[in-house]
Amino acid sequence: MPLQLKEIERVKTISKKDFYTNFVKKQKPVVVEQLTSDWPAYEKWNLDYIKKMAGDKTVPLYDDRPVSFKDGFNEAHANMKMADYIDLLKSKPTNFRIFLYNLMKEVPLLKKDFKWPELGLKLVKQLPMLFFGGENSRVFMHYDIDYSNILHFQFNGKKRCVLFAPDQTPYLYKVPFSLISREDIDFDNPDFDKFPALKQSQGYVTELKHGEMLYMPEGYWHYMKYLTPGFSMSLRAFPRSIVKLSKAAYNVFIMRHFDNFMKKRKGQEWIDYKNEKALITTNKNLS
């Protein structure tokens, strides 16, 4: 039995009014297929181009190892020259990913390749973040710490995107004092015997291709699997409601620091406690 997932609505193009009225206000995801068709990036952005422009830059890499008490918040697992990393991506499947990387700060010329979309969102005009991954690499199920509205653009290849609205949190085995679900859940092939609440969850899925943009509303859970080597760019806008802004502030200024403090104090015992708590609490709510 697979997860209950319905295809995310798709449009070729969309007006600012329709996007805001039908998707931002209703907090519904959507894929806009041709938003980037007039960007220089649409023709230029592939792995070879990034290698040419940024091959000498040292980049932080992450893999799919479980959270450890030894790791700091978003601490990289390895470093590599971008040229070597892209050669690795093209040569074989790898779990190494680049996560939340401000490449345009390192290579300002890349800023000329994209346009800020006019879709009714007040996008944060800091330099966009880029994400890279190899074939079959995965980004575990999580939601973003700041509850932003996210415009997620895919380049060079395809990725599978699974989303859940915030109201599905009771079924997703959320780890307390964290932004993630249990990391031992395989969202491509979930174990419903071990995680029965997942059978109650209702989410969305799409296969995002080169040049397409996925809108992820505030606080949406997302899981990504790179079907081919590729990379993405995210633009973001802060949440519109005071409630979600307050939750974002709590995450950034209280929860994150408390979790780091407990990891330092309790070590792996704290990680194990949180994972067990996620299991017990979610299954208890189910019954």
PDB file of C-alpha atoms in Angstrom:
ATOM      1  CA  MET A   1       0.000   0.000   0.000  1.00  0.00           C
ATOM      2  CA  PRO A   2       1.567   3.316  -1.053  1.00  0.00           C
ATOM      3  CA  LEU A   3       1.115   6.681   0.625  1.00  0.00           C
ATOM      4  CA  GLN A   4      -2.046   8.628  -0.199  1.00  0.00           C
ATOM      5  CA  LEU A   5      -0.601  11.215  -2.562  1.00  0.00           C
ATOM      6  CA  LYS A   6      -2.344  13.267  -5.221  1.00  0.00           C
ATOM      7  CA  GLU A   7      -0.590  15.017  -8.080  1.00  0.00           C
ATOM      8  CA  ILE A   8       0.190  18.679  -7.501  1.00  0.00           C
ATOM      9  CA  GLU A   9      -1.782  20.952  -9.824  1.00  0.00           C
ATOM     10  CA  ARG A  10       0.207  22.194 -12.825  1.00  0.00           C
ATOM     11  CA  VAL A  11      -0.113  25.305 -15.001  1.00  0.00           C
ATOM     12  CA  LYS A  12       2.065  26.407 -17.909  1.00  0.00           C
ATOM     13  CA  THR A  13       1.995  30.089 -16.956  1.00  0.00           C
ATOM     14  CA  ILE A  14       0.083  32.122 -14.365  1.00  0.00           C
ATOM     15  CA  SER A  15      -0.742  35.754 -13.612  1.00  0.00           C
ATOM     16  CA  LYS A  16       0.278  37.472 -10.405  1.00  0.00           C
ATOM     17  CA  LYS A  17      -3.398  37.786  -9.394  1.00  0.00           C
ATOM     18  CA  ASP A  18      -4.277  34.149 -10.070  1.00  0.00           C
ATOM     19  CA  PHE A  19      -1.175  32.850  -8.318  1.00  0.00           C
ATOM     20  CA  TYR A  20      -1.842  34.872  -5.191  1.00  0.00           C
ATOM     21  CA  THR A  21      -5.606  34.288  -5.111  1.00  0.00           C
ATOM     22  CA  ASN A  22      -5.691  30.594  -5.969  1.00  0.00           C
ATOM     23  CA  PHE A  23      -2.531  29.331  -4.317  1.00  0.00           C
ATOM     24  CA  VAL A  24      -0.931  31.723  -1.795  1.00  0.00           C
ATOM     25  CA  LYS A  25      -4.205  32.726  -0.133  1.00  0.00           C
ATOM     26  CA  LYS A  26      -5.456  29.130  -0.137  1.00  0.00           C
ATOM     27  CA  GLN A  27      -2.013  27.786   0.845  1.00  0.00           C
ATOM     28  CA  LYS A  28      -2.068  25.212  -1.958  1.00  0.00           C
ATOM     29  CA  PRO A  29       1.024  23.985  -3.817  1.00  0.00           C
ATOM     30  CA  VAL A  30       1.345  24.393  -7.571  1.00  0.00           C
ATOM     31  CA  VAL A  31       3.894  23.748 -10.318  1.00  0.00           C
ATOM     32  CA  VAL A  32       4.397  26.522 -12.889  1.00  0.00           C
ATOM     33  CA  GLU A  33       6.034  24.873 -15.877  1.00  0.00           C
ATOM     34  CA  GLN A  34       7.222  27.836 -17.960  1.00  0.00           C
ATOM     35  CA  LEU A  35       8.027  30.555 -15.419  1.00  0.00           C
ATOM     36  CA  THR A  36      11.746  30.459 -16.249  1.00  0.00           C
ATOM     37  CA  SER A  37      11.465  30.118 -20.033  1.00  0.00           C
ATOM     38  CA  ASP A  38      12.653  33.715 -20.593  1.00  0.00           C
ATOM     39  CA  TRP A  39      15.510  33.517 -18.077  1.00  0.00           C
ATOM     40  CA  PRO A  40      19.089  33.133 -19.345  1.00  0.00           C
ATOM     41  CA  ALA A  41      19.322  30.335 -16.736  1.00  0.00           C
ATOM     42  CA  TYR A  42      16.800  28.264 -18.697  1.00  0.00           C
ATOM     43  CA  GLU A  43      19.315  27.788 -21.505  1.00  0.00           C
ATOM     44  CA  LYS A  44      22.554  28.099 -19.531  1.00  0.00           C
ATOM     45  CA  TRP A  45      22.104  26.403 -16.164  1.00  0.00           C
ATOM     46  CA  ASN A  46      23.404  22.863 -16.238  1.00  0.00           C
ATOM     47  CA  LEU A  47      26.151  21.062 -14.328  1.00  0.00           C
ATOM     48  CA  ASP A  48      28.823  21.852 -16.924  1.00  0.00           C
ATOM     49  CA  TYR A  49      28.020  25.574 -16.745  1.00  0.00           C
ATOM     50  CA  ILE A  50      28.227  25.577 -12.931  1.00  0.00           C
ATOM     51  CA  LYS A  51      31.543  23.716 -13.143  1.00  0.00           C
ATOM     52  CA  LYS A  52      32.856  26.344 -15.559  1.00  0.00           C
ATOM     53  CA  MET A  53      31.680  29.275 -13.420  1.00  0.00           C
ATOM     54  CA  ALA A  54      32.397  27.931  -9.914  1.00  0.00           C
ATOM     55  CA  GLY A  55      34.667  24.905 -10.286  1.00  0.00           C
ATOM     56  CA  ASP A  56      37.373  26.350  -8.034  1.00  0.00           C
ATOM     57  CA  LYS A  57      35.012  27.056  -5.106  1.00  0.00           C
ATOM     58  CA  THR A  58      35.111  24.771  -2.057  1.00  0.00           C
ATOM     59  CA  VAL A  59      31.570  23.640  -1.230  1.00  0.00           C
ATOM     60  CA  PRO A  60      30.011  22.042   1.891  1.00  0.00           C
ATOM     61  CA  LEU A  61      28.521  18.575   1.389  1.00  0.00           C
ATOM     62  CA  TYR A  62      25.851  16.681   3.321  1.00  0.00           C
ATOM     63  CA  ASP A  63      24.818  13.032   3.138  1.00  0.00           C
ATOM     64  CA  ASP A  64      21.894  11.024   4.503  1.00  0.00           C
ATOM     65  CA  ARG A  65      23.467   9.868   7.756  1.00  0.00           C
ATOM     66  CA  PRO A  66      21.147  10.137  10.780  1.00  0.00           C
ATOM     67  CA  VAL A  67      21.320  13.208  13.008  1.00  0.00           C
ATOM     68  CA  SER A  68      24.136  12.812  15.532  1.00  0.00           C
ATOM     69  CA  PHE A  69      24.659  14.564  18.843  1.00  0.00           C
ATOM     70  CA  LYS A  70      28.158  15.400  17.545  1.00  0.00           C
ATOM     71  CA  ASP A  71      26.807  17.478  14.647  1.00  0.00           C
ATOM     72  CA  GLY A  72      26.072  21.173  14.965  1.00  0.00           C
ATOM     73  CA  PHE A  73      22.946  22.687  13.384  1.00  0.00           C
ATOM     74  CA  ASN A  74      23.235  22.221   9.589  1.00  0.00           C
ATOM     75  CA  GLU A  75      26.926  21.312   9.986  1.00  0.00           C
ATOM     76  CA  ALA A  76      28.494  19.950   6.769  1.00  0.00           C
ATOM     77  CA  HIS A  77      29.749  16.345   6.628  1.00  0.00           C
ATOM     78  CA  ALA A  78      32.513  16.997   4.060  1.00  0.00           C
ATOM     79  CA  ASN A  79      34.001  19.630   1.745  1.00  0.00           C
ATOM     80  CA  MET A  80      35.063  19.381  -1.895  1.00  0.00           C
ATOM     81  CA  LYS A  81      35.937  21.588  -4.875  1.00  0.00           C
ATOM     82  CA  MET A  82      32.815  22.239  -6.950  1.00  0.00           C
ATOM     83  CA  ALA A  83      34.540  20.850 -10.074  1.00  0.00           C
ATOM     84  CA  ASP A  84      35.331  17.575  -8.310  1.00  0.00           C
ATOM     85  CA  TYR A  85      31.825  17.370  -6.891  1.00  0.00           C
ATOM     86  CA  ILE A  86      30.203  17.850 -10.305  1.00  0.00           C
ATOM     87  CA  ASP A  87      32.500  15.190 -11.780  1.00  0.00           C
ATOM     88  CA  LEU A  88      31.302  12.879  -8.996  1.00  0.00           C
ATOM     89  CA  LEU A  89      27.626  13.683  -9.708  1.00  0.00           C
ATOM     90  CA  LYS A  90      28.070  12.891 -13.387  1.00  0.00           C
ATOM     91  CA  SER A  91      30.052   9.691 -12.861  1.00  0.00           C
ATOM     92  CA  LYS A  92      27.867   7.703 -10.450  1.00  0.00           C
ATOM     93  CA  PRO A  93      25.069   7.924  -7.854  1.00  0.00           C
ATOM     94  CA  THR A  94      26.173   9.610  -4.624  1.00  0.00           C
ATOM     95  CA  ASN A  95      24.484  10.564  -1.366  1.00  0.00           C
ATOM     96  CA  PHE A  96      26.457  13.792  -1.127  1.00  0.00           C
ATOM     97  CA  ARG A  97      24.316  16.905  -1.510  1.00  0.00           C
ATOM     98  CA  ILE A  98      24.879  20.648  -1.349  1.00  0.00           C
ATOM     99  CA  PHE A  99      22.300  22.225   0.926  1.00  0.00           C
ATOM    100  CA  LEU A 100      21.342  25.902   1.353  1.00  0.00           C
ATOM    101  CA  TYR A 101      24.481  27.144  -0.416  1.00  0.00           C
ATOM    102  CA  ASN A 102      24.862  30.809  -1.312  1.00  0.00           C
ATOM    103  CA  LEU A 103      26.804  30.220  -4.543  1.00  0.00           C
ATOM    104  CA  MET A 104      25.842  33.591  -5.997  1.00  0.00           C
ATOM    105  CA  LYS A 105      27.768  35.321  -3.251  1.00  0.00           C
ATOM    106  CA  GLU A 106      30.840  33.440  -4.488  1.00  0.00           C
ATOM    107  CA  VAL A 107      30.024  33.902  -8.188  1.00  0.00           C
ATOM    108  CA  PRO A 108      28.033  37.171  -8.586  1.00  0.00           C
ATOM    109  CA  LEU A 109      27.773  36.736 -12.375  1.00  0.00           C
ATOM    110  CA  LEU A 110      25.141  34.038 -11.780  1.00  0.00           C
ATOM    111  CA  LYS A 111      22.757  36.747 -10.532  1.00  0.00           C
ATOM    112  CA  LYS A 112      22.335  37.939 -14.136  1.00  0.00           C
ATOM    113  CA  ASP A 113      20.883  34.573 -15.160  1.00  0.00           C
ATOM    114  CA  PHE A 114      17.546  34.780 -13.311  1.00  0.00           C
ATOM    115  CA  LYS A 115      14.718  37.252 -12.723  1.00  0.00           C
ATOM    116  CA  TRP A 116      12.822  37.910  -9.500  1.00  0.00           C
ATOM    117  CA  PRO A 117       9.277  36.625 -10.223  1.00  0.00           C
ATOM    118  CA  GLU A 118       6.373  39.041  -9.809  1.00  0.00           C
ATOM    119  CA  LEU A 119       3.829  36.773  -8.134  1.00  0.00           C
ATOM    120  CA  GLY A 120       2.488  38.894  -5.290  1.00  0.00           C
ATOM    121  CA  LEU A 121       4.911  37.564  -2.667  1.00  0.00           C
ATOM    122  CA  LYS A 122       7.385  39.883  -0.958  1.00  0.00           C
ATOM    123  CA  LEU A 123      10.439  37.799  -1.711  1.00  0.00           C
ATOM    124  CA  VAL A 124      13.441  38.157   0.585  1.00  0.00           C
ATOM    125  CA  LYS A 125      15.966  39.874  -1.686  1.00  0.00           C
ATOM    126  CA  GLN A 126      18.974  38.187  -0.199  1.00  0.00           C
ATOM    127  CA  LEU A 127      20.980  36.069  -2.607  1.00  0.00           C
ATOM    128  CA  PRO A 128      19.128  32.846  -3.460  1.00  0.00           C
ATOM    129  CA  MET A 129      20.153  29.505  -2.030  1.00  0.00           C
ATOM    130  CA  LEU A 130      21.152  26.570  -4.245  1.00  0.00           C
ATOM    131  CA  PHE A 131      20.815  22.820  -3.662  1.00  0.00           C
ATOM    132  CA  PHE A 132      22.635  20.028  -5.555  1.00  0.00           C
ATOM    133  CA  GLY A 133      22.185  16.266  -5.457  1.00  0.00           C
ATOM    134  CA  GLY A 134      23.265  13.060  -7.177  1.00  0.00           C
ATOM    135  CA  GLU A 135      21.063  10.347  -8.618  1.00  0.00           C
ATOM    136  CA  ASN A 136      18.905   8.720  -5.894  1.00  0.00           C
ATOM    137  CA  SER A 137      20.123  11.091  -3.159  1.00  0.00           C
ATOM    138  CA  ARG A 138      17.360  12.132  -0.772  1.00  0.00           C
ATOM    139  CA  VAL A 139      16.436  15.082   1.393  1.00  0.00           C
ATOM    140  CA  PHE A 140      14.669  13.734   4.497  1.00  0.00           C
ATOM    141  CA  MET A 141      11.126  14.813   5.297  1.00  0.00           C
ATOM    142  CA  HIS A 142      11.226  18.205   7.019  1.00  0.00           C
ATOM    143  CA  TYR A 143       9.742  21.689   7.061  1.00  0.00           C
ATOM    144  CA  ASP A 144      11.642  24.964   7.030  1.00  0.00           C
ATOM    145  CA  ILE A 145      12.575  26.667  10.272  1.00  0.00           C
ATOM    146  CA  ASP A 146      11.136  30.058   9.224  1.00  0.00           C
ATOM    147  CA  TYR A 147       7.776  28.863   7.791  1.00  0.00           C
ATOM    148  CA  SER A 148       8.501  30.718   4.547  1.00  0.00           C
ATOM    149  CA  ASN A 149       6.580  30.528   1.309  1.00  0.00           C
ATOM    150  CA  ILE A 150       9.089  28.881  -1.041  1.00  0.00           C
ATOM    151  CA  LEU A 151       9.508  29.101  -4.812  1.00  0.00           C
ATOM    152  CA  HIS A 152      11.650  26.087  -5.706  1.00  0.00           C
ATOM    153  CA  PHE A 153      13.172  25.963  -9.209  1.00  0.00           C
ATOM    154  CA  GLN A 154      14.646  22.777 -10.680  1.00  0.00           C
ATOM    155  CA  PHE A 155      17.545  22.724 -13.177  1.00  0.00           C
ATOM    156  CA  ASN A 156      19.463  19.979 -14.969  1.00  0.00           C
ATOM    157  CA  GLY A 157      17.365  16.886 -14.469  1.00  0.00           C
ATOM    158  CA  LYS A 158      14.411  15.669 -12.436  1.00  0.00           C
ATOM    159  CA  LYS A 159      13.470  15.228  -8.804  1.00  0.00           C
ATOM    160  CA  ARG A 160      10.500  13.674  -7.016  1.00  0.00           C
ATOM    161  CA  CYS A 161       8.867  16.013  -4.522  1.00  0.00           C
ATOM    162  CA  VAL A 162       6.476  14.795  -1.803  1.00  0.00           C
ATOM    163  CA  LEU A 163       4.650  17.451   0.242  1.00  0.00           C
ATOM    164  CA  PHE A 164       2.364  17.410   3.257  1.00  0.00           C
ATOM    165  CA  ALA A 165       0.386  20.347   4.619  1.00  0.00           C
ATOM    166  CA  PRO A 166       1.020  21.365   8.247  1.00  0.00           C
ATOM    167  CA  ASP A 167      -2.286  19.799   9.314  1.00  0.00           C
ATOM    168  CA  GLN A 168      -0.822  16.372   8.452  1.00  0.00           C
ATOM    169  CA  THR A 169       1.863  16.685  11.150  1.00  0.00           C
ATOM    170  CA  PRO A 170       0.065  14.311  13.594  1.00  0.00           C
ATOM    171  CA  TYR A 171       0.617  11.423  11.118  1.00  0.00           C
ATOM    172  CA  LEU A 172       4.249  12.115  10.167  1.00  0.00           C
ATOM    173  CA  TYR A 173       6.168  11.030  13.288  1.00  0.00           C
ATOM    174  CA  LYS A 174       7.554  14.494  13.938  1.00  0.00           C
ATOM    175  CA  VAL A 175      10.638  14.412  16.139  1.00  0.00           C
ATOM    176  CA  PRO A 176      10.158  16.813  19.101  1.00  0.00           C
ATOM    177  CA  PHE A 177      12.329  19.937  19.255  1.00  0.00           C
ATOM    178  CA  SER A 178      13.186  19.345  15.589  1.00  0.00           C
ATOM    179  CA  LEU A 179      11.956  20.168  12.086  1.00  0.00           C
ATOM    180  CA  ILE A 180      12.074  16.575  10.831  1.00  0.00           C
ATOM    181  CA  SER A 181      10.134  13.339  10.875  1.00  0.00           C
ATOM    182  CA  ARG A 182      11.768  10.065  11.912  1.00  0.00           C
ATOM    183  CA  GLU A 183      14.763   9.603   9.629  1.00  0.00           C
ATOM    184  CA  ASP A 184      14.267   5.841   9.349  1.00  0.00           C
ATOM    185  CA  ILE A 185      11.011   6.348   7.414  1.00  0.00           C
ATOM    186  CA  ASP A 186      11.430   5.581   3.716  1.00  0.00           C
ATOM    187  CA  PHE A 187       8.890   7.890   2.075  1.00  0.00           C
ATOM    188  CA  ASP A 188       9.310   6.015  -1.223  1.00  0.00           C
ATOM    189  CA  ASN A 189       8.351   2.715   0.405  1.00  0.00           C
ATOM    190  CA  PRO A 190       7.096   3.268   3.966  1.00  0.00           C
ATOM    191  CA  ASP A 191       6.864   0.496   6.570  1.00  0.00           C
ATOM    192  CA  PHE A 192       3.233   0.784   7.671  1.00  0.00           C
ATOM    193  CA  ASP A 193       3.667  -1.919  10.301  1.00  0.00           C
ATOM    194  CA  LYS A 194       6.238   0.178  12.135  1.00  0.00           C
ATOM    195  CA  PHE A 195       4.679   3.547  11.243  1.00  0.00           C
ATOM    196  CA  PRO A 196       0.909   2.901  10.970  1.00  0.00           C
ATOM    197  CA  ALA A 197      -0.105   6.561  11.264  1.00  0.00           C
ATOM    198  CA  LEU A 198       1.370   7.211   7.809  1.00  0.00           C
ATOM    199  CA  LYS A 199      -1.630   5.337   6.351  1.00  0.00           C
ATOM    200  CA  GLN A 200      -3.823   8.239   7.536  1.00  0.00           C
ATOM    201  CA  SER A 201      -1.675  10.943   5.951  1.00  0.00           C
ATOM    202  CA  GLN A 202      -2.743  12.712   2.765  1.00  0.00           C
ATOM    203  CA  GLY A 203      -0.127  14.517   0.732  1.00  0.00           C
ATOM    204  CA  TYR A 204       0.961  15.706  -2.679  1.00  0.00           C
ATOM    205  CA  VAL A 205       3.537  14.541  -5.207  1.00  0.00           C
ATOM    206  CA  THR A 206       5.126  15.804  -8.422  1.00  0.00           C
ATOM    207  CA  GLU A 207       8.099  15.094 -10.639  1.00  0.00           C
ATOM    208  CA  LEU A 208       9.844  18.429 -11.090  1.00  0.00           C
ATOM    209  CA  LYS A 209      11.750  18.932 -14.359  1.00  0.00           C
ATOM    210  CA  HIS A 210      14.268  21.436 -15.736  1.00  0.00           C
ATOM    211  CA  GLY A 211      13.007  25.006 -15.574  1.00  0.00           C
ATOM    212  CA  GLU A 212       9.875  24.218 -13.570  1.00  0.00           C
ATOM    213  CA  MET A 213       8.935  26.020 -10.354  1.00  0.00           C
ATOM    214  CA  LEU A 214       7.226  24.371  -7.377  1.00  0.00           C
ATOM    215  CA  TYR A 215       5.416  26.637  -4.920  1.00  0.00           C
ATOM    216  CA  MET A 216       5.552  25.237  -1.365  1.00  0.00           C
ATOM    217  CA  PRO A 217       3.255  27.102   1.070  1.00  0.00           C
ATOM    218  CA  GLU A 218       4.144  28.116   4.619  1.00  0.00           C
ATOM    219  CA  GLY A 219       5.268  25.312   6.908  1.00  0.00           C
ATOM    220  CA  TYR A 220       4.726  22.555   4.330  1.00  0.00           C
ATOM    221  CA  TRP A 221       6.602  19.329   4.946  1.00  0.00           C
ATOM    222  CA  HIS A 222       8.738  18.283   1.966  1.00  0.00           C
ATOM    223  CA  TYR A 223      10.773  15.266   0.924  1.00  0.00           C
ATOM    224  CA  MET A 224      12.934  15.387  -2.202  1.00  0.00           C
ATOM    225  CA  LYS A 225      14.549  12.563  -4.171  1.00  0.00           C
ATOM    226  CA  TYR A 226      16.895  13.375  -7.056  1.00  0.00           C
ATOM    227  CA  LEU A 227      15.932  11.069  -9.925  1.00  0.00           C
ATOM    228  CA  THR A 228      18.924  12.340 -11.911  1.00  0.00           C
ATOM    229  CA  PRO A 229      21.898  14.519 -10.932  1.00  0.00           C
ATOM    230  CA  GLY A 230      20.716  18.109 -10.773  1.00  0.00           C
ATOM    231  CA  PHE A 231      20.337  21.284  -8.774  1.00  0.00           C
ATOM    232  CA  SER A 232      17.675  23.697  -7.587  1.00  0.00           C
ATOM    233  CA  MET A 233      17.279  27.294  -6.496  1.00  0.00           C
ATOM    234  CA  SER A 234      14.923  28.537  -3.778  1.00  0.00           C
ATOM    235  CA  LEU A 235      13.447  32.000  -3.334  1.00  0.00           C
ATOM    236  CA  ARG A 236      11.437  32.675  -0.210  1.00  0.00           C
ATOM    237  CA  ALA A 237       8.927  35.047   1.352  1.00  0.00           C
ATOM    238  CA  PHE A 238       8.258  35.270   5.084  1.00  0.00           C
ATOM    239  CA  PRO A 239       4.940  33.911   6.417  1.00  0.00           C
ATOM    240  CA  ARG A 240       2.011  36.299   6.253  1.00  0.00           C
ATOM    241  CA  SER A 241       0.325  35.479   9.583  1.00  0.00           C
ATOM    242  CA  ILE A 242       1.399  36.570  13.061  1.00  0.00           C
ATOM    243  CA  VAL A 243       0.879  32.984  14.299  1.00  0.00           C
ATOM    244  CA  LYS A 244       3.371  31.519  11.832  1.00  0.00           C
ATOM    245  CA  LEU A 245       5.808  34.388  12.342  1.00  0.00           C
ATOM    246  CA  SER A 246       5.664  33.616  16.064  1.00  0.00           C
ATOM    247  CA  LYS A 247       6.306  29.927  15.402  1.00  0.00           C
ATOM    248  CA  ALA A 248       9.260  30.848  13.187  1.00  0.00           C
ATOM    249  CA  ALA A 249      10.690  33.089  15.909  1.00  0.00           C
ATOM    250  CA  TYR A 250      10.276  30.293  18.472  1.00  0.00           C
ATOM    251  CA  ASN A 251      12.090  27.837  16.164  1.00  0.00           C
ATOM    252  CA  VAL A 252      14.987  30.199  15.479  1.00  0.00           C
ATOM    253  CA  PHE A 253      15.500  31.782  18.887  1.00  0.00           C
ATOM    254  CA  ILE A 254      14.365  29.115  21.395  1.00  0.00           C
ATOM    255  CA  MET A 255      13.845  25.594  20.028  1.00  0.00           C
ATOM    256  CA  ARG A 256      17.068  25.376  18.012  1.00  0.00           C
ATOM    257  CA  HIS A 257      19.216  26.556  20.930  1.00  0.00           C
ATOM    258  CA  PHE A 258      17.454  24.320  23.452  1.00  0.00           C
ATOM    259  CA  ASP A 259      17.953  21.297  21.177  1.00  0.00           C
ATOM    260  CA  ASN A 260      21.660  22.074  20.721  1.00  0.00           C
ATOM    261  CA  PHE A 261      22.043  22.526  24.487  1.00  0.00           C
ATOM    262  CA  MET A 262      20.425  19.154  25.189  1.00  0.00           C
ATOM    263  CA  LYS A 263      22.552  17.413  22.540  1.00  0.00           C
ATOM    264  CA  LYS A 264      25.684  18.751  24.222  1.00  0.00           C
ATOM    265  CA  ARG A 265      24.437  17.781  27.672  1.00  0.00           C
ATOM    266  CA  LYS A 266      22.854  14.372  26.986  1.00  0.00           C
ATOM    267  CA  GLY A 267      24.565  13.289  23.755  1.00  0.00           C
ATOM    268  CA  GLN A 268      23.074  10.354  21.851  1.00  0.00           C
ATOM    269  CA  GLU A 269      20.667   9.712  24.721  1.00  0.00           C
ATOM    270  CA  TRP A 270      18.830  12.922  23.738  1.00  0.00           C
ATOM    271  CA  ILE A 271      18.588  11.875  20.057  1.00  0.00           C
ATOM    272  CA  ASP A 272      17.308   8.406  21.009  1.00  0.00           C
ATOM    273  CA  TYR A 273      14.765   9.887  23.437  1.00  0.00           C
ATOM    274  CA  LYS A 274      13.364  12.220  20.768  1.00  0.00           C
ATOM    275  CA  ASN A 275      13.039   9.440  18.190  1.00  0.00           C
ATOM    276  CA  GLU A 276      11.256   7.172  20.672  1.00  0.00           C
ATOM    277  CA  LYS A 277       8.987  10.039  21.716  1.00  0.00           C
ATOM    278  CA  ALA A 278       8.029  10.643  18.072  1.00  0.00           C
ATOM    279  CA  LEU A 279       6.971   7.004  17.721  1.00  0.00           C
ATOM    280  CA  ILE A 280       5.042   6.813  21.002  1.00  0.00           C
ATOM    281  CA  THR A 281       3.265  10.160  20.645  1.00  0.00           C
ATOM    282  CA  THR A 282       2.198   9.633  17.025  1.00  0.00           C
ATOM    283  CA  ASN A 283       0.894   6.096  17.571  1.00  0.00           C
ATOM    284  CA  LYS A 284      -0.880   7.167  20.770  1.00  0.00           C
ATOM    285  CA  ASN A 285      -2.678   9.955  18.896  1.00  0.00           C
ATOM    286  CA  LEU A 286      -3.690   7.412  16.242  1.00  0.00           C
ATOM    287  CA  SER A 287      -5.463   5.233  18.789  1.00  0.00           C
TER     288      SER A 287
END
